[in-house]
N, CA, C and O atoms as CSV, one atom per row, in Angstrom:
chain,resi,resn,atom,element,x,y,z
A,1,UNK,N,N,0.841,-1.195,0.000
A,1,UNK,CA,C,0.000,0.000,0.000
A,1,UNK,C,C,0.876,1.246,0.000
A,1,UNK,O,O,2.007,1.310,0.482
A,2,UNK,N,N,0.479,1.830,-0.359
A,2,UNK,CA,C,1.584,3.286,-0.841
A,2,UNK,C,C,0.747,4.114,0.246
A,2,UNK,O,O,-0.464,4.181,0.453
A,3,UNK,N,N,1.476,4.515,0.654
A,3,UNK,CA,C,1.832,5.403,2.195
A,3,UNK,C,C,1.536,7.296,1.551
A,3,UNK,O,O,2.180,7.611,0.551
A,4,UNK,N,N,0.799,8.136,2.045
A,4,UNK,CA,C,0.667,9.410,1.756
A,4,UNK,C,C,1.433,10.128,2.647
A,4,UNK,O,O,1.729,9.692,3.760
A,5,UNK,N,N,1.813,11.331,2.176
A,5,UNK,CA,C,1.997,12.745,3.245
A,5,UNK,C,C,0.976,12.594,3.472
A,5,UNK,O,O,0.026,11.927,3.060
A,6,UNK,N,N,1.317,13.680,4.614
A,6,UNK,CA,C,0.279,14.513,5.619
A,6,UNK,C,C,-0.452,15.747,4.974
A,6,UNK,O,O,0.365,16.667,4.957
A,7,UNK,N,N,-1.357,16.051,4.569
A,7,UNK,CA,C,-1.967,17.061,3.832
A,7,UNK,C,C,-2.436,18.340,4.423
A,7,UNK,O,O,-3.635,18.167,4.205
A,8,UNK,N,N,-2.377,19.490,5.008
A,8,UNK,CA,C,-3.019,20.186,5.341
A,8,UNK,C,C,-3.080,21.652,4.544
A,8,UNK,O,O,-2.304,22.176,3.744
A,9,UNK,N,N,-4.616,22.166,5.242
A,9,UNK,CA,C,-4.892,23.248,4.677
A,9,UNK,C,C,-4.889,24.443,5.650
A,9,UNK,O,O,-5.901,24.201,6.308
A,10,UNK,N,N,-4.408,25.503,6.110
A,10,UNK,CA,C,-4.516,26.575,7.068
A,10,UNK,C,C,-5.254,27.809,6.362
A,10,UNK,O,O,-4.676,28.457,5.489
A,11,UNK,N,N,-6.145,28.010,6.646
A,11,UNK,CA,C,-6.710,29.548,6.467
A,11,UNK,C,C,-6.648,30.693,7.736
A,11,UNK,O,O,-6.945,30.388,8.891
A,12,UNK,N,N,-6.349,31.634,7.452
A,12,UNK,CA,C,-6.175,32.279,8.936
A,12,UNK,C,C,-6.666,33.590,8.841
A,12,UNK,O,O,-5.876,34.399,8.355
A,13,UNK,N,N,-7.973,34.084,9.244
A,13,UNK,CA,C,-8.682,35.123,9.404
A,13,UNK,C,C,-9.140,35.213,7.957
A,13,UNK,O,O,-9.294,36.434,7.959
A,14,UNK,N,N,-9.428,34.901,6.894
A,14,UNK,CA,C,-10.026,34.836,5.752
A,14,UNK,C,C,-8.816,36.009,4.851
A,14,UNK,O,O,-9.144,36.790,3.958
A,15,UNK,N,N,-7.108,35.780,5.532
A,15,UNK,CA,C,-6.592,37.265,4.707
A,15,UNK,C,C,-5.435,35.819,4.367
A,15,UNK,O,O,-5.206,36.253,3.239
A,16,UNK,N,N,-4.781,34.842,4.409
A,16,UNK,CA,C,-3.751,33.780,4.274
A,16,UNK,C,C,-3.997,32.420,4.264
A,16,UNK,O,O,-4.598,31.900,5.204
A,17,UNK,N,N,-3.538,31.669,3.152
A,17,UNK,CA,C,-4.264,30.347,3.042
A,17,UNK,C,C,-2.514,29.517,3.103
A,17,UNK,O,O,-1.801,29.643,2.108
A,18,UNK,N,N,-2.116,28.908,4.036
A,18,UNK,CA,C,-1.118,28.291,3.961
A,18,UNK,C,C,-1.106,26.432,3.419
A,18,UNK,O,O,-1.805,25.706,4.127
A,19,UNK,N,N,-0.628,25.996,2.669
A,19,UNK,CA,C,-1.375,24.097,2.408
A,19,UNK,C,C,-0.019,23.645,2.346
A,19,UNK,O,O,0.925,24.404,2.126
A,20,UNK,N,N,0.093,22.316,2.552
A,20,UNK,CA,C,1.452,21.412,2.135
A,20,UNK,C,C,0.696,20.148,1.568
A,20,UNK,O,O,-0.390,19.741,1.981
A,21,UNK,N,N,1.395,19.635,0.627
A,21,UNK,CA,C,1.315,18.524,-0.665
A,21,UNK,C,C,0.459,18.787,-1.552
A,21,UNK,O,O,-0.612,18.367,-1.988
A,22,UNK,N,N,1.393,19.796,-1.751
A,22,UNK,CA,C,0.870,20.776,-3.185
A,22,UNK,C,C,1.898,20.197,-4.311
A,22,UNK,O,O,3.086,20.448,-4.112
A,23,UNK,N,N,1.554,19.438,-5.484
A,23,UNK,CA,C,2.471,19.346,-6.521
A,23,UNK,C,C,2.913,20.445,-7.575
A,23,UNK,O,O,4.072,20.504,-7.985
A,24,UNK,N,N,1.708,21.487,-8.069
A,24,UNK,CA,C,2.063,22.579,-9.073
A,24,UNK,C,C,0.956,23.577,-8.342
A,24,UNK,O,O,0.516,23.495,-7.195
A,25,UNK,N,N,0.746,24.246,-9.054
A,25,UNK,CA,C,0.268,25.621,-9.802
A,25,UNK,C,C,0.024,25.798,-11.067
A,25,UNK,O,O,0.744,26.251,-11.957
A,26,UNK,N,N,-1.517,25.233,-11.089
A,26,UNK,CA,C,-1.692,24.965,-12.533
A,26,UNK,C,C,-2.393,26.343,-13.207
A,26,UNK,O,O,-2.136,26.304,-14.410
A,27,UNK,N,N,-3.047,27.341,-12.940
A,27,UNK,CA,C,-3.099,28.609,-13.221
A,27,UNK,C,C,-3.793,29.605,-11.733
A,27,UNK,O,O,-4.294,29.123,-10.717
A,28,UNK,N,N,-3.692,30.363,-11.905
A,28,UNK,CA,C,-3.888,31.386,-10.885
A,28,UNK,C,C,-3.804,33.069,-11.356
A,28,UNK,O,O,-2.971,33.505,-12.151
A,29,UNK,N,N,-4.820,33.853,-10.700
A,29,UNK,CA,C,-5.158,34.998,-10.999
A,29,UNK,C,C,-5.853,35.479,-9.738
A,29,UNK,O,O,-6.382,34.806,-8.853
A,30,UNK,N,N,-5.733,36.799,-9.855
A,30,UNK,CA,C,-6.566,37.463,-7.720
A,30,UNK,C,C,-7.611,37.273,-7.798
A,30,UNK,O,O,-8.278,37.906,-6.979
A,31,UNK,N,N,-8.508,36.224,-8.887
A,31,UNK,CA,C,-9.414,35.983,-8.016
A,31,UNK,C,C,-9.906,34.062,-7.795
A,31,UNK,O,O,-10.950,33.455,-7.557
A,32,UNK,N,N,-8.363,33.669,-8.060
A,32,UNK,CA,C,-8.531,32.288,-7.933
A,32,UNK,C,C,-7.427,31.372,-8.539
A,32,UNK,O,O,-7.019,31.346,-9.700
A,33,UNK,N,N,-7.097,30.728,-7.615
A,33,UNK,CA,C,-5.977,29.703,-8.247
A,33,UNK,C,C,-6.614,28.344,-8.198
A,33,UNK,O,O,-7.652,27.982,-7.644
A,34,UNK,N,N,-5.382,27.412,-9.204
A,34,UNK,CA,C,-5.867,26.119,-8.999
A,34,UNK,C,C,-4.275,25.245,-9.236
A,34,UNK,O,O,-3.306,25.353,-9.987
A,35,UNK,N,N,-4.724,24.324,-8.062
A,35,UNK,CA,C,-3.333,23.612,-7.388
A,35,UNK,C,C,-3.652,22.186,-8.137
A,35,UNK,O,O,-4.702,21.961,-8.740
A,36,UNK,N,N,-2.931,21.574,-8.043
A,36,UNK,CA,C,-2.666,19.931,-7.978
A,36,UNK,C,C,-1.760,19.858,-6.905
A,36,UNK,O,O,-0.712,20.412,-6.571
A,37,UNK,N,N,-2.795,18.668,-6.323
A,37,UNK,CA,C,-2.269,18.245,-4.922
A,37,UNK,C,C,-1.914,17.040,-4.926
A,37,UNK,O,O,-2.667,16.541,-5.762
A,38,UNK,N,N,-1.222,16.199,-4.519
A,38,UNK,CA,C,-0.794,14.644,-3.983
A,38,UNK,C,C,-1.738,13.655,-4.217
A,38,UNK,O,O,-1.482,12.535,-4.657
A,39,UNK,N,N,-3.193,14.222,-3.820
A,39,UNK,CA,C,-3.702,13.210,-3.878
A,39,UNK,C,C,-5.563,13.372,-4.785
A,39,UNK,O,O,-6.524,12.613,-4.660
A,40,UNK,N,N,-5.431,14.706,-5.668
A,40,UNK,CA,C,-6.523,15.493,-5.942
A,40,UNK,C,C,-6.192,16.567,-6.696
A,40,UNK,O,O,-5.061,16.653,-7.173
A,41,UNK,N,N,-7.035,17.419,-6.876
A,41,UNK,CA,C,-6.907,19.188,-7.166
A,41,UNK,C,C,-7.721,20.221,-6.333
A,41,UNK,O,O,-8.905,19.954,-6.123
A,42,UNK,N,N,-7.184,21.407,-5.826
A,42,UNK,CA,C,-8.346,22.644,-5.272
A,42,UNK,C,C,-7.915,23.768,-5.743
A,42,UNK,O,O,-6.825,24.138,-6.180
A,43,UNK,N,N,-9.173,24.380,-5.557
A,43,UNK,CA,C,-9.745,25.708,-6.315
A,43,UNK,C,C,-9.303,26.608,-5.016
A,43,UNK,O,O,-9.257,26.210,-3.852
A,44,UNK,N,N,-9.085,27.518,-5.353
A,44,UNK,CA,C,-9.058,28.835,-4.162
A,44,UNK,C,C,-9.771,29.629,-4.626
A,44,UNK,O,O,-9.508,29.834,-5.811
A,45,UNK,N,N,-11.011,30.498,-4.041
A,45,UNK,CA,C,-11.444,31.683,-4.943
A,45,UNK,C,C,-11.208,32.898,-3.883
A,45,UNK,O,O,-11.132,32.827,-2.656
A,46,UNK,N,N,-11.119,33.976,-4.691
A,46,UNK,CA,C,-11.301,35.112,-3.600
A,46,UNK,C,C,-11.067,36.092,-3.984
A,46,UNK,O,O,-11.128,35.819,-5.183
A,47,UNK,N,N,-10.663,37.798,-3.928
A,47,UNK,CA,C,-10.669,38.799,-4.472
A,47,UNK,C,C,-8.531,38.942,-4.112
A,47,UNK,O,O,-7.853,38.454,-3.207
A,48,UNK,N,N,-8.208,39.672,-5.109
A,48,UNK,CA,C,-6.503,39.944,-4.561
A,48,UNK,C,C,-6.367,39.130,-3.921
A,48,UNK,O,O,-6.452,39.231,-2.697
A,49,UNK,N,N,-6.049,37.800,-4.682
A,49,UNK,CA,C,-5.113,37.078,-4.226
A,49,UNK,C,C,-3.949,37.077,-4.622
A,49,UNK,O,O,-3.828,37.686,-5.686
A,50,UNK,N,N,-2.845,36.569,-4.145
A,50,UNK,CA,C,-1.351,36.985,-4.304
A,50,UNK,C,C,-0.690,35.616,-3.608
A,50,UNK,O,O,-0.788,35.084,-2.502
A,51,UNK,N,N,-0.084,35.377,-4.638
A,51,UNK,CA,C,0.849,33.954,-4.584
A,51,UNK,C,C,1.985,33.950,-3.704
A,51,UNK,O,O,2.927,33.620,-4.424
A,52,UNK,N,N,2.412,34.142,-2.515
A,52,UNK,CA,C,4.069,34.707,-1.553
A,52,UNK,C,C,4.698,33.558,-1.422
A,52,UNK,O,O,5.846,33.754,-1.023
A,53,UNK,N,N,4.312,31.811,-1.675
A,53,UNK,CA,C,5.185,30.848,-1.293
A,53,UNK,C,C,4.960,30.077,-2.280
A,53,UNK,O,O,3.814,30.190,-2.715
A,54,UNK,N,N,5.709,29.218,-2.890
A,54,UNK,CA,C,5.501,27.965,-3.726
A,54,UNK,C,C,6.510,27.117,-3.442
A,54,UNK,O,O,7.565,27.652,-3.780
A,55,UNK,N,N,6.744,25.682,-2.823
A,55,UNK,CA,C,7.909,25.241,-3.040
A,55,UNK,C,C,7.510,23.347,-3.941
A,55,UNK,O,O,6.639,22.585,-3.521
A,56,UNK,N,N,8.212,23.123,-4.872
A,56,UNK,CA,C,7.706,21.942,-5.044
A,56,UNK,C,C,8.397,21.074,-4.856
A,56,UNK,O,O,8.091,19.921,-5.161
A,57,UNK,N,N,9.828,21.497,-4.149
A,57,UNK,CA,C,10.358,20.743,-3.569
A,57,UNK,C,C,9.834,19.905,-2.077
A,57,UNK,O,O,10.049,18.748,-1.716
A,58,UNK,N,N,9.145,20.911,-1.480
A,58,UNK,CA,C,8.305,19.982,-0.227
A,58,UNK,C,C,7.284,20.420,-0.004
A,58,UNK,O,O,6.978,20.470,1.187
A,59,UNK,N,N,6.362,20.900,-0.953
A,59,UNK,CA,C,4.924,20.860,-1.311
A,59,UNK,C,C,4.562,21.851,-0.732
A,59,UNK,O,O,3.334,21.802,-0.808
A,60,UNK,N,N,4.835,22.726,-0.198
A,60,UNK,CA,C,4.249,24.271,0.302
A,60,UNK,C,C,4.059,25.129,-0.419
A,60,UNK,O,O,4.843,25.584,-1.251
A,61,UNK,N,N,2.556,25.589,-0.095
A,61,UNK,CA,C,1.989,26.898,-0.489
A,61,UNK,C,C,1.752,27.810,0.401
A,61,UNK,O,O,1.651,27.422,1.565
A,62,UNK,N,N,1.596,29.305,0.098
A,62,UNK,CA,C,0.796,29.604,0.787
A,62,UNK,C,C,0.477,31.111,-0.390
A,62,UNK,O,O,1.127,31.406,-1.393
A,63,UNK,N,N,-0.827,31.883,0.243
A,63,UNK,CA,C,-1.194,32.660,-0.718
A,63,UNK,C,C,-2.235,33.715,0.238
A,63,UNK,O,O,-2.991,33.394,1.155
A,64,UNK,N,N,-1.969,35.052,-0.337
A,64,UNK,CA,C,-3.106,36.166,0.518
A,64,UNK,C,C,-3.963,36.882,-0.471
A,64,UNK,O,O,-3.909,36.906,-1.701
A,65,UNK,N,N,-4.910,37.562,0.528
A,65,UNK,CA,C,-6.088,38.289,-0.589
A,65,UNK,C,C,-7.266,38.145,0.697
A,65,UNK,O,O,-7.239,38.132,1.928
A,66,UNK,N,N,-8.043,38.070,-0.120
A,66,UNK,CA,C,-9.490,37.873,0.946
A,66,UNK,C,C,-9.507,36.469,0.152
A,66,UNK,O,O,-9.124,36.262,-1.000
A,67,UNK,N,N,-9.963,35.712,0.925
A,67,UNK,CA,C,-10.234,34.248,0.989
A,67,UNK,C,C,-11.829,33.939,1.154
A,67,UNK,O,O,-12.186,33.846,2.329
A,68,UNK,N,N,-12.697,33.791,0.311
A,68,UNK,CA,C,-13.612,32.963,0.195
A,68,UNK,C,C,-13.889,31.362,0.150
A,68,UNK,O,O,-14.711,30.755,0.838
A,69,UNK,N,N,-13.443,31.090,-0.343
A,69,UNK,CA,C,-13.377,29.346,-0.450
A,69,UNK,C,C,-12.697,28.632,-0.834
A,69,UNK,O,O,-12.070,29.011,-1.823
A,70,UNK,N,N,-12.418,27.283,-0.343
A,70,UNK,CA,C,-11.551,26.495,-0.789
A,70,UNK,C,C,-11.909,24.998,-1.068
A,70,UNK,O,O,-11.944,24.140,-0.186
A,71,UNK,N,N,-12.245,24.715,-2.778
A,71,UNK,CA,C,-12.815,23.288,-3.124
A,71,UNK,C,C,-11.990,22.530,-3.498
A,71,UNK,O,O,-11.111,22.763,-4.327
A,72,UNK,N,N,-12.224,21.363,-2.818
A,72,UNK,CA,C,-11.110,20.327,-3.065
A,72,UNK,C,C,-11.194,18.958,-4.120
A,72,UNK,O,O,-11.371,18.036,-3.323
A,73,UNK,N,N,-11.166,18.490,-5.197
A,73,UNK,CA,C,-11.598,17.411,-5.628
A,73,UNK,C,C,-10.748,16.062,-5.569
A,73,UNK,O,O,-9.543,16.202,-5.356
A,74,UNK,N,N,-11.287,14.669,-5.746
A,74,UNK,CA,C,-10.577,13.965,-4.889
A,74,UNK,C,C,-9.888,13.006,-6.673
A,74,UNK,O,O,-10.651,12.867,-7.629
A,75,UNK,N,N,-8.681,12.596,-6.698
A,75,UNK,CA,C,-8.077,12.098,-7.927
A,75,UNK,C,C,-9.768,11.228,-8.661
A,75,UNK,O,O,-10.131,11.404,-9.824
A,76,UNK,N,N,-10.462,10.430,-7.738
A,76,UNK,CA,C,-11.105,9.291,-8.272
A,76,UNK,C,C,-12.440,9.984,-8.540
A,76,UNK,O,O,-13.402,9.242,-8.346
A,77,UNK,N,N,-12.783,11.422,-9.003
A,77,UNK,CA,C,-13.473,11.790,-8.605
A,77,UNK,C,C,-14.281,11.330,-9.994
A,77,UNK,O,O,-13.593,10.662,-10.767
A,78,UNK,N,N,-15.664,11.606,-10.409
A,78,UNK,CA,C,-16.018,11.390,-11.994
A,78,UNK,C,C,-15.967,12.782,-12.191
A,78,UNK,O,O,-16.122,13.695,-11.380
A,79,UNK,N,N,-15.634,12.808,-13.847
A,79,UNK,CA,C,-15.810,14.713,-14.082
A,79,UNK,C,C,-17.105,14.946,-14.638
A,79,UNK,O,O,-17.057,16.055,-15.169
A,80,UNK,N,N,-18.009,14.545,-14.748
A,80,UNK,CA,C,-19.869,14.549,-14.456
A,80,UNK,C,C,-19.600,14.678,-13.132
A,80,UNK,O,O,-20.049,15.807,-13.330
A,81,UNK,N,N,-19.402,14.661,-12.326
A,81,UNK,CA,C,-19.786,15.265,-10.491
A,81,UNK,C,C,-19.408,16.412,-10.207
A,81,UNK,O,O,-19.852,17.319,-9.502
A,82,UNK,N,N,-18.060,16.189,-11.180
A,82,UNK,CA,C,-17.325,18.164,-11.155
A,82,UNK,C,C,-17.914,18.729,-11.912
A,82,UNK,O,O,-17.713,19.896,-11.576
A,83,UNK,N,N,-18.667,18.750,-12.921
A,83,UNK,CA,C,-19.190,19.582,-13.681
A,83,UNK,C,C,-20.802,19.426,-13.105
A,83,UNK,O,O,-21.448,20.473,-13.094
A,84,UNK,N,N,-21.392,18.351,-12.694
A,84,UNK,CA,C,-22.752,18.770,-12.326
A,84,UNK,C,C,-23.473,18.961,-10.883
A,84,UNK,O,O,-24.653,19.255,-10.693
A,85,UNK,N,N,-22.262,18.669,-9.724
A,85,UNK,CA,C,-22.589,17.997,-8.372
A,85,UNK,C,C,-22.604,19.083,-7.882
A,85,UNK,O,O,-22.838,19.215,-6.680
């Protein structure tokens, strides 16, 4: 069985979103990025957001702005659920 990191997500006062087992940065703009993660993909949405950390050497992000939400989808997901769920 193949063994995962530890995944987490930190939001802190709706102004900094810190995550680890982040693989890329697949596009992003202030009012929303989108990651590939280890084990999935998530959406960030929010107004001025601003990219301050990336490492893909040990999977850290982190990113500021106003923070609205954060959707996560899971690798096995169907893309009929992402597009209609």
């Amino acid at each position: 069985m193949e063994e995962s990191k530890l995944q987490t997500a930190l939001i802190e006062q709706q102004k900094k979103i810190t995550m680890t087992g982040v693989d890329s940065v697949d596009s992003f703009s202030d009012k929303q990025i989108n990651l590939t993660l280890e084990n999935g993909k998530a959406v960030i949405s929010g107004e001025e957001l601003k990219i301050i950390n990336f490492s893909k050497a040990n999977g850290s992000f982190s990113a500021v702005g106003k923070i609205f939400g954060v959707r996560f989808f899971d690798k096995r997901e169907k893309i009929t659920k992402r597009l209609f769920g």
